[in-house]
Tab-separated table of C-alpha atoms in Angstrom:
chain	number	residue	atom	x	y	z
A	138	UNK	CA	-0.409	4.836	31.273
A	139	UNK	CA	-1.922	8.356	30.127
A	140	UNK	CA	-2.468	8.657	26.611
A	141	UNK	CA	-0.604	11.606	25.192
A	142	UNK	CA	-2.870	14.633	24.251
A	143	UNK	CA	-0.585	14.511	20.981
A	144	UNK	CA	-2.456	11.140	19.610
A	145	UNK	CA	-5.917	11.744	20.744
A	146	UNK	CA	-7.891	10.159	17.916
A	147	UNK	CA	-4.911	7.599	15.913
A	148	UNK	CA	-6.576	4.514	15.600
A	149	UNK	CA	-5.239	0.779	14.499
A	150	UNK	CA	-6.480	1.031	11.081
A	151	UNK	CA	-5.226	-2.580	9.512
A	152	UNK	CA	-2.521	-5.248	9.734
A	153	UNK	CA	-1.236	-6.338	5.808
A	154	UNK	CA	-0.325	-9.480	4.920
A	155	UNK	CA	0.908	-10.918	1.110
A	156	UNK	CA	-0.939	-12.887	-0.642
A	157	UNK	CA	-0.632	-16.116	-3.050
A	158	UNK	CA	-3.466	-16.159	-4.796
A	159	UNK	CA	-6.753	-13.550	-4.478
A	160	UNK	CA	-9.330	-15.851	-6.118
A	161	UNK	CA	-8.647	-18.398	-3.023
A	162	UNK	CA	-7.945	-15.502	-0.375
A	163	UNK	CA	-11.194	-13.387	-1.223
A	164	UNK	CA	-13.407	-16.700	-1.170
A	165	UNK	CA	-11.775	-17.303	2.310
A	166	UNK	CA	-12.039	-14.475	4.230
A	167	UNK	CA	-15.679	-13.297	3.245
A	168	UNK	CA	-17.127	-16.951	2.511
A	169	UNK	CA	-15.424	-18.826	5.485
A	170	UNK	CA	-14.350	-15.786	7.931
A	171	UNK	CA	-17.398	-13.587	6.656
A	172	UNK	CA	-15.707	-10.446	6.601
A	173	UNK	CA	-16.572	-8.107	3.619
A	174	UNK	CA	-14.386	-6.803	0.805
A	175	UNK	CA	-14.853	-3.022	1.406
A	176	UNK	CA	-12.472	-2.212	-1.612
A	177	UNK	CA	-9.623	-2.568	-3.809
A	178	UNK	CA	-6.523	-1.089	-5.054
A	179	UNK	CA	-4.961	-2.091	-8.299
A	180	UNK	CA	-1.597	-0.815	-9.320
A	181	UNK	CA	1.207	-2.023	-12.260
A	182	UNK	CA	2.587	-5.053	-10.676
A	183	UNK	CA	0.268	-5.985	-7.179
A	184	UNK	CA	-3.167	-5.407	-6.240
A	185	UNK	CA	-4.478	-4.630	-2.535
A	186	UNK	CA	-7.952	-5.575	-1.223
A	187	UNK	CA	-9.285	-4.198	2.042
A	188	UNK	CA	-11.177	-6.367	4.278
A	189	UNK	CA	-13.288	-6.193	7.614
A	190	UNK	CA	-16.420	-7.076	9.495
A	191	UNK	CA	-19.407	-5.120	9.252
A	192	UNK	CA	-20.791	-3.942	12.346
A	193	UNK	CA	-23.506	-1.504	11.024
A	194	UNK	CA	-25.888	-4.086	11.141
A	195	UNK	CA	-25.916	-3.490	6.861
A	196	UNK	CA	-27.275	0.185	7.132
A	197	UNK	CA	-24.003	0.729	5.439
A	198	UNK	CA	-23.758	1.685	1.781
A	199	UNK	CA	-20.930	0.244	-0.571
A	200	UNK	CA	-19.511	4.125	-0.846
A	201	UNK	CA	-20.017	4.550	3.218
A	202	UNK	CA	-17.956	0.990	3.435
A	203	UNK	CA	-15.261	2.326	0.975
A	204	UNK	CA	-15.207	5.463	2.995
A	205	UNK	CA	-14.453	3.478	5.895
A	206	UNK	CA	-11.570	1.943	4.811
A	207	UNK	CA	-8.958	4.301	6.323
A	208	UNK	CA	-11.342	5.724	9.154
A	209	UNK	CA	-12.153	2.313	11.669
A	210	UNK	CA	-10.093	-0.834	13.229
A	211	UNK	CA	-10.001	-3.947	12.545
A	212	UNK	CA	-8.954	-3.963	8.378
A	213	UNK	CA	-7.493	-6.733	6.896
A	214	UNK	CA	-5.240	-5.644	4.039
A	215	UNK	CA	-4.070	-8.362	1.384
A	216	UNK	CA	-1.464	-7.736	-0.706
A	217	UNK	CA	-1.275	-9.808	-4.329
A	218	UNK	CA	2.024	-8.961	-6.101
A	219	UNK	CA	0.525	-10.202	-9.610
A	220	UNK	CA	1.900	-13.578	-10.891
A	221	UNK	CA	2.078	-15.393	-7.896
A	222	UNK	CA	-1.015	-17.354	-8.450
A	223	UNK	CA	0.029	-18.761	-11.455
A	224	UNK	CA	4.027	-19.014	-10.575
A	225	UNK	CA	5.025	-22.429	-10.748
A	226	UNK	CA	8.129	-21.682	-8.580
A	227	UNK	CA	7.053	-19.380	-6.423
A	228	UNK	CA	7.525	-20.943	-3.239
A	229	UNK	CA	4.959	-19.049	-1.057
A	230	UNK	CA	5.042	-16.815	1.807
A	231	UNK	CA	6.141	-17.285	4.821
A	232	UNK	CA	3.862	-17.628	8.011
A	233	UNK	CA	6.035	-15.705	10.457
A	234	UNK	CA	6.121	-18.798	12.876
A	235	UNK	CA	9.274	-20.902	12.118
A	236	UNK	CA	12.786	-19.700	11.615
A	237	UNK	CA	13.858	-18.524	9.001
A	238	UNK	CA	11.585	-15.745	9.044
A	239	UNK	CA	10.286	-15.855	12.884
A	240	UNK	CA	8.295	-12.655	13.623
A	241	UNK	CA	4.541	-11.708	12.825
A	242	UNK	CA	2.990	-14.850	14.583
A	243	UNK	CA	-1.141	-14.720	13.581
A	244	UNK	CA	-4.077	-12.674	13.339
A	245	UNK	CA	-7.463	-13.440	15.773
A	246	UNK	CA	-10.796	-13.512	15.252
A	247	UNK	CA	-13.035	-13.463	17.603
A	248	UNK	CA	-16.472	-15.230	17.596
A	249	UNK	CA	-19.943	-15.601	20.063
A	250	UNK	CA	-19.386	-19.133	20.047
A	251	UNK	CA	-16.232	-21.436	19.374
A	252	UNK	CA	-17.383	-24.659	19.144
A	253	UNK	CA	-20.012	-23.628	16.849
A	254	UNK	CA	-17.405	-21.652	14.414
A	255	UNK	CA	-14.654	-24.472	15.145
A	256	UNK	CA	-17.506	-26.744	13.634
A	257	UNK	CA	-18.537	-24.914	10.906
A	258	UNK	CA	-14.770	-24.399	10.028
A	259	UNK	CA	-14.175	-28.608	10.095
A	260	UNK	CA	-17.607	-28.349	7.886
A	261	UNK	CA	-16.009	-26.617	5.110
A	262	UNK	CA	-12.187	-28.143	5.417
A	263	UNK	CA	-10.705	-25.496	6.781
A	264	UNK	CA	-7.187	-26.898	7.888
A	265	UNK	CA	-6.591	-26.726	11.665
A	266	UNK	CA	-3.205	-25.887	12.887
A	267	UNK	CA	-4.381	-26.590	16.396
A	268	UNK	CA	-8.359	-27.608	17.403
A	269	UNK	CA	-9.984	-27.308	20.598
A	270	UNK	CA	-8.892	-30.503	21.483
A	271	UNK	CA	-5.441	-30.358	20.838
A	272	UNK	CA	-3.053	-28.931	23.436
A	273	UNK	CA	-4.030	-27.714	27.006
A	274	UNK	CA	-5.849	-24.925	25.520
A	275	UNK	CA	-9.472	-26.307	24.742
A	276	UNK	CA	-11.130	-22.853	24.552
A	277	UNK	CA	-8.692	-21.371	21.614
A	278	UNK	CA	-8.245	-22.943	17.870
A	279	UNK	CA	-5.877	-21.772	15.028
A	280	UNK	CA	-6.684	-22.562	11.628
A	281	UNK	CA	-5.124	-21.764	8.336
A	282	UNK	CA	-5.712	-19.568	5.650
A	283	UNK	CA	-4.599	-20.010	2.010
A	284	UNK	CA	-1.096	-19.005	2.395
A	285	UNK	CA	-0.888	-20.821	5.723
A	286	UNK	CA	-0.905	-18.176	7.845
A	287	UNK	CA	-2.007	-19.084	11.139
A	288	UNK	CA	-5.713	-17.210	12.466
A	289	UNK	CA	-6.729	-17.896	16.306
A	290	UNK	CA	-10.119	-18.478	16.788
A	291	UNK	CA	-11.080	-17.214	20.117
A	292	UNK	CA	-14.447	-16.777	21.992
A	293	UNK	CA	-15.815	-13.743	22.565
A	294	UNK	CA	-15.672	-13.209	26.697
A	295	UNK	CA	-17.575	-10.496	28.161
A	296	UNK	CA	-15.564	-10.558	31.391
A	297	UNK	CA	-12.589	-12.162	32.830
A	298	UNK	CA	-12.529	-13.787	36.050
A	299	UNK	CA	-10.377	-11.843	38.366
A	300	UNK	CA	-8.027	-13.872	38.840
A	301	UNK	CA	-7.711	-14.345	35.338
A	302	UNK	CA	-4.864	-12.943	33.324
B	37	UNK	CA	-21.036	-10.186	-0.913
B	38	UNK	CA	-23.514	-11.367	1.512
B	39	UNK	CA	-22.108	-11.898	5.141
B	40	UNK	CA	-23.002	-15.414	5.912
B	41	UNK	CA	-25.255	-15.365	9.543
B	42	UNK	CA	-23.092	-18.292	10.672
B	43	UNK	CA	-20.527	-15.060	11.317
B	44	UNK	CA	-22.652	-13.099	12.652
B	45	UNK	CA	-20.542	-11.606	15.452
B	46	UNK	CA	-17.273	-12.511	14.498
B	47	UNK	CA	-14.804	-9.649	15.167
B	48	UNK	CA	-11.276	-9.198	13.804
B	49	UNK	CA	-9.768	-8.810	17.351
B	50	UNK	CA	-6.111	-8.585	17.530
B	51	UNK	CA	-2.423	-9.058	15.319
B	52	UNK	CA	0.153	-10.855	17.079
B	53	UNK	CA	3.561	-9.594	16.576
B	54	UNK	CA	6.726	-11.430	18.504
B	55	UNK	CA	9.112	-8.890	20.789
B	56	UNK	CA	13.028	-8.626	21.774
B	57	UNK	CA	12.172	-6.748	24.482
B	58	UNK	CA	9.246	-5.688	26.089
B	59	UNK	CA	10.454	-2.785	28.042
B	60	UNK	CA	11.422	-0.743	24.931
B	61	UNK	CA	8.038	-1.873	22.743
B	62	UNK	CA	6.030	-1.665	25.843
B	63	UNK	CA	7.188	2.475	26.109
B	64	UNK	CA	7.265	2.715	22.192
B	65	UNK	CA	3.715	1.510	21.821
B	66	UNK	CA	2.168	3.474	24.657
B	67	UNK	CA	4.418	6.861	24.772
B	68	UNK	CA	4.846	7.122	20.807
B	69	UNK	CA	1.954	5.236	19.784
B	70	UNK	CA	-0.454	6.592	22.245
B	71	UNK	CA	-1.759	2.980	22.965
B	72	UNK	CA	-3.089	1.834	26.431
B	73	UNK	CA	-1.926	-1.482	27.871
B	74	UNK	CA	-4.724	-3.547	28.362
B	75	UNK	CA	-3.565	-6.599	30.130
B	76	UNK	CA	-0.570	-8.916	29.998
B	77	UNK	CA	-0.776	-12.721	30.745
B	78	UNK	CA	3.047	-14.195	32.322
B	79	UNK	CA	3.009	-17.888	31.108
B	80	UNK	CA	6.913	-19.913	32.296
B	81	UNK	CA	8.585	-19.164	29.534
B	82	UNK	CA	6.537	-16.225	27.525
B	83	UNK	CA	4.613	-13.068	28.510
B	84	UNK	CA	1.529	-11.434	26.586
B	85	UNK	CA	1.098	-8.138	26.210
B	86	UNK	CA	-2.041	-6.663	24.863
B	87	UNK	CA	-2.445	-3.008	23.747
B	88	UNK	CA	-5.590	-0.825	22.128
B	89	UNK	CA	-6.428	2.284	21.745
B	90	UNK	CA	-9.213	3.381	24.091
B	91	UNK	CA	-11.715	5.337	22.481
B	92	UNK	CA	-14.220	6.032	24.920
B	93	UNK	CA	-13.002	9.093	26.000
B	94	UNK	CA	-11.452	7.998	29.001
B	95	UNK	CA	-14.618	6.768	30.595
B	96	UNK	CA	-13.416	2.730	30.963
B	97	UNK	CA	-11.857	1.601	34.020
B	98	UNK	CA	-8.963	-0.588	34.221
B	99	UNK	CA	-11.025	-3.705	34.453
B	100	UNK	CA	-13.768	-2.653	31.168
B	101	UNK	CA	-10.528	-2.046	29.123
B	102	UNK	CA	-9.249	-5.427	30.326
B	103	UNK	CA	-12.220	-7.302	30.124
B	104	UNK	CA	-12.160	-6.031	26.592
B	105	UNK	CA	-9.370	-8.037	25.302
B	106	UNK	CA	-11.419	-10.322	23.819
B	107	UNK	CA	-14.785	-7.977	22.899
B	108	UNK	CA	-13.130	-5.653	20.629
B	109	UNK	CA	-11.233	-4.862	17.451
B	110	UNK	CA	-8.005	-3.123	17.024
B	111	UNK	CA	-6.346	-5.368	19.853
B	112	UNK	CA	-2.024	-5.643	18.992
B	113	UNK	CA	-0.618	-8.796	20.751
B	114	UNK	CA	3.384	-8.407	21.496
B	115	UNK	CA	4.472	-11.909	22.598
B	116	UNK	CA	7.769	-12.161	24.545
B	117	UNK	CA	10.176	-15.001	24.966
B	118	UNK	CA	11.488	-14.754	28.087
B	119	UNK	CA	15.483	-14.157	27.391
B	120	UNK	CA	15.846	-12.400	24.266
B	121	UNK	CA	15.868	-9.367	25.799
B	122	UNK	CA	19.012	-10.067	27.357
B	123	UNK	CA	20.650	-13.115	24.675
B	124	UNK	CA	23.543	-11.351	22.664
B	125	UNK	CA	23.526	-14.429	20.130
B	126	UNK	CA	20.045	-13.402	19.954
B	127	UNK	CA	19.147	-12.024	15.763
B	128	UNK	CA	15.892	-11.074	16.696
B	129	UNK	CA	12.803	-11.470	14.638
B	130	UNK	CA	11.830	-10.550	10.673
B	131	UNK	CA	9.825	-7.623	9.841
B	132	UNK	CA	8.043	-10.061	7.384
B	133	UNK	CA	8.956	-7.902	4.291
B	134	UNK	CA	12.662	-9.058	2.990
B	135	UNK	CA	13.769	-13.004	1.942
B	136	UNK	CA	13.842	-15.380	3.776
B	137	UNK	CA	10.254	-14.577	5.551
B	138	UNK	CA	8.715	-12.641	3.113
B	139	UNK	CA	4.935	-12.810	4.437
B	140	UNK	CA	3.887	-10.137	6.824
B	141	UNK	CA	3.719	-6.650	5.851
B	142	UNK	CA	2.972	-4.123	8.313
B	143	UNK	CA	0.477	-3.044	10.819
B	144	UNK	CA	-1.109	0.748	9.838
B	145	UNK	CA	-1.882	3.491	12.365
B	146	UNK	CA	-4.354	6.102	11.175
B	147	UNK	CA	-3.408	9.537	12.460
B	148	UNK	CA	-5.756	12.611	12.274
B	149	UNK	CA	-2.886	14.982	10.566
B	150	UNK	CA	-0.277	12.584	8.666
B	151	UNK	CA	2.418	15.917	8.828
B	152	UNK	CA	2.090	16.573	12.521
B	153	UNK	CA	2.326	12.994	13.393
B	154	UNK	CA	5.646	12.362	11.524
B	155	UNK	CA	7.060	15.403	12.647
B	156	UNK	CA	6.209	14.270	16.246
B	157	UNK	CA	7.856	10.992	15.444
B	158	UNK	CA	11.033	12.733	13.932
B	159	UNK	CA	11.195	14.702	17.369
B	160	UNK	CA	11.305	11.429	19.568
B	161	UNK	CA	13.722	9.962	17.132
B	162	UNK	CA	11.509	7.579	16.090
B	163	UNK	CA	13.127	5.561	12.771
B	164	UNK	CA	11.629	6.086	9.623
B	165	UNK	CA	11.648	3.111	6.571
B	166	UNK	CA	9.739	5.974	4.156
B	167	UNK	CA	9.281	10.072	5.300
B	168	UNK	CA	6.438	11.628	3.710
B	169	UNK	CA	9.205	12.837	1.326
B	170	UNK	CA	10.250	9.786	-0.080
B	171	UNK	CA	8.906	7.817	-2.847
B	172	UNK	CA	5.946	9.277	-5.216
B	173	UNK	CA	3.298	8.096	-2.094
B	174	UNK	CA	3.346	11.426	-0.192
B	175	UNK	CA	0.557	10.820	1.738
B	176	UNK	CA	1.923	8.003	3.600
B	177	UNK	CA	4.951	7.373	5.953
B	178	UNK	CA	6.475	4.287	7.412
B	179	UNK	CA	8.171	4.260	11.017
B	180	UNK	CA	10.172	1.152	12.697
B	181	UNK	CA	8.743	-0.247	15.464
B	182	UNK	CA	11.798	-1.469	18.132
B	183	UNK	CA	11.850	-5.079	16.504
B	184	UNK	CA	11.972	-3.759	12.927
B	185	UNK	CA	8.451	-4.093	12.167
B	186	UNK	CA	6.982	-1.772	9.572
B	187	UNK	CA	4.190	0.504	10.874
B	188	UNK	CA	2.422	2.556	7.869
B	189	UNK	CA	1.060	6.174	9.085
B	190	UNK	CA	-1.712	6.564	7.483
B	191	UNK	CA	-3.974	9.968	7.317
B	192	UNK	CA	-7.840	9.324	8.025
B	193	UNK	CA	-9.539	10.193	5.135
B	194	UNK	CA	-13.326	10.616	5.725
B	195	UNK	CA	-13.932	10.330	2.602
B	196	UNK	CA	-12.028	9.226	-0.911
B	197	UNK	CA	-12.633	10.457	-4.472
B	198	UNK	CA	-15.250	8.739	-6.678
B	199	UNK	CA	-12.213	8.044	-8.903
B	200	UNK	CA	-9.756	7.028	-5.709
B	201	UNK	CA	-9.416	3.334	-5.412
């Protein structure tokens, strides 16, 4: 497929996904997933915090990260609409993987070494939707983040076999 | 926050989204979007199909943009049931952003010139959930993807105010 002249340079900036809670959320994806909070965005009623992983190798500045936010892949955007976390009756959000609701089904991180991360993850009681040893996948792993949405953990492979699809 | 060296590595490598039909998202996300097709895997009763946008200038073959499926960021999983395509009791998925299954939000394109990009999309006929126009965000558009899936269009913005959040 030939990429149109017309999009030369559009990028997949982030994926968003709503929030519960951002006291539990923040703690969990740059404590347990390690990605970094590059900035946030507070309006009236909901806040928005941008997350991803460093790859600079930490030559970046905050500003340089901030900058970044709209100008690289791989952003993680959480939305809080505010009151949630403290809501009583405010039944959650939905994963996207049973009915009703079926749709967005998980976001993937990729990591040098699974075993290692699936340990680390078991370490700090992370709750598995599916480990290594479930299921006739062994090399793959979803756990759950604070809302329950599901994240595959998935090793990094420099090259596929060719018969591999 | 300090990234933790147990993640050293770790990559945030793909969204997975769930697909009606992969013949219309398949053209939608390569001939609108301008993404490349990296690789689908056929399982018995689902199909995955991965897409990125290559920015090496053209230089990867087939097999580098396949082998980097797993080595990359920016990666958007479409997973197909086999049969929806073609099930007219079918009611097809949730965008992730009405009740029931509220959760999911949207997946964000950044485009080098927000005006030329929607005006592009209005030429192909492309659906719109917000034009430039609407709403006091003028910066910012969102287009339907063929399930119903929210896609903000976002313009890359090298760098923001010191007073922009």
């Amino acid at each position: 497929m030939t990429r149109s002249a017309e999009t030369a340079g559009y990028q997949f900036n982030h994926t968003m996904i709503r929030i519960k809670d951002p006291k539990r959320s923040i703690q969990f994806y740059t404590e347990v997933l390690g990605m970094e909070l590059l900035s946030e965005a507070k309006f009236e009623s909901f806040t928005l915090y941008f997350f991803a992983y460093d790859h600079s190798g930490g030559t970046l500045t905050d500003r340089e990260k901030k900058n970044s936010r709209f100008n690289r892949e791989g952003v993680l955007e959480l939305t809080h609409n505010h009151g949630t976390e403290s809501d009583a009756s405010f039944a959650g959000y939905a994963s996207g993987n049973t009915e009703p609701g079926k749709g967005f089904g998980h976001i993937a991180i990729t990591v040098p070494d699974v075993q290692a991360a699936c340990a680390r993850f078991e370490a700090l009681g992370v709750p598995f939707k599916k480990r290594l040893t479930d299921g006739s996948m062994r090399h793959i792993a979803f756990i759950l983040d604070p809302d329950g949405y599901w994240i595959e953990i998935v090793p990094q492979r420099l090259q596929l076999a060719d018969d591999d699809e």
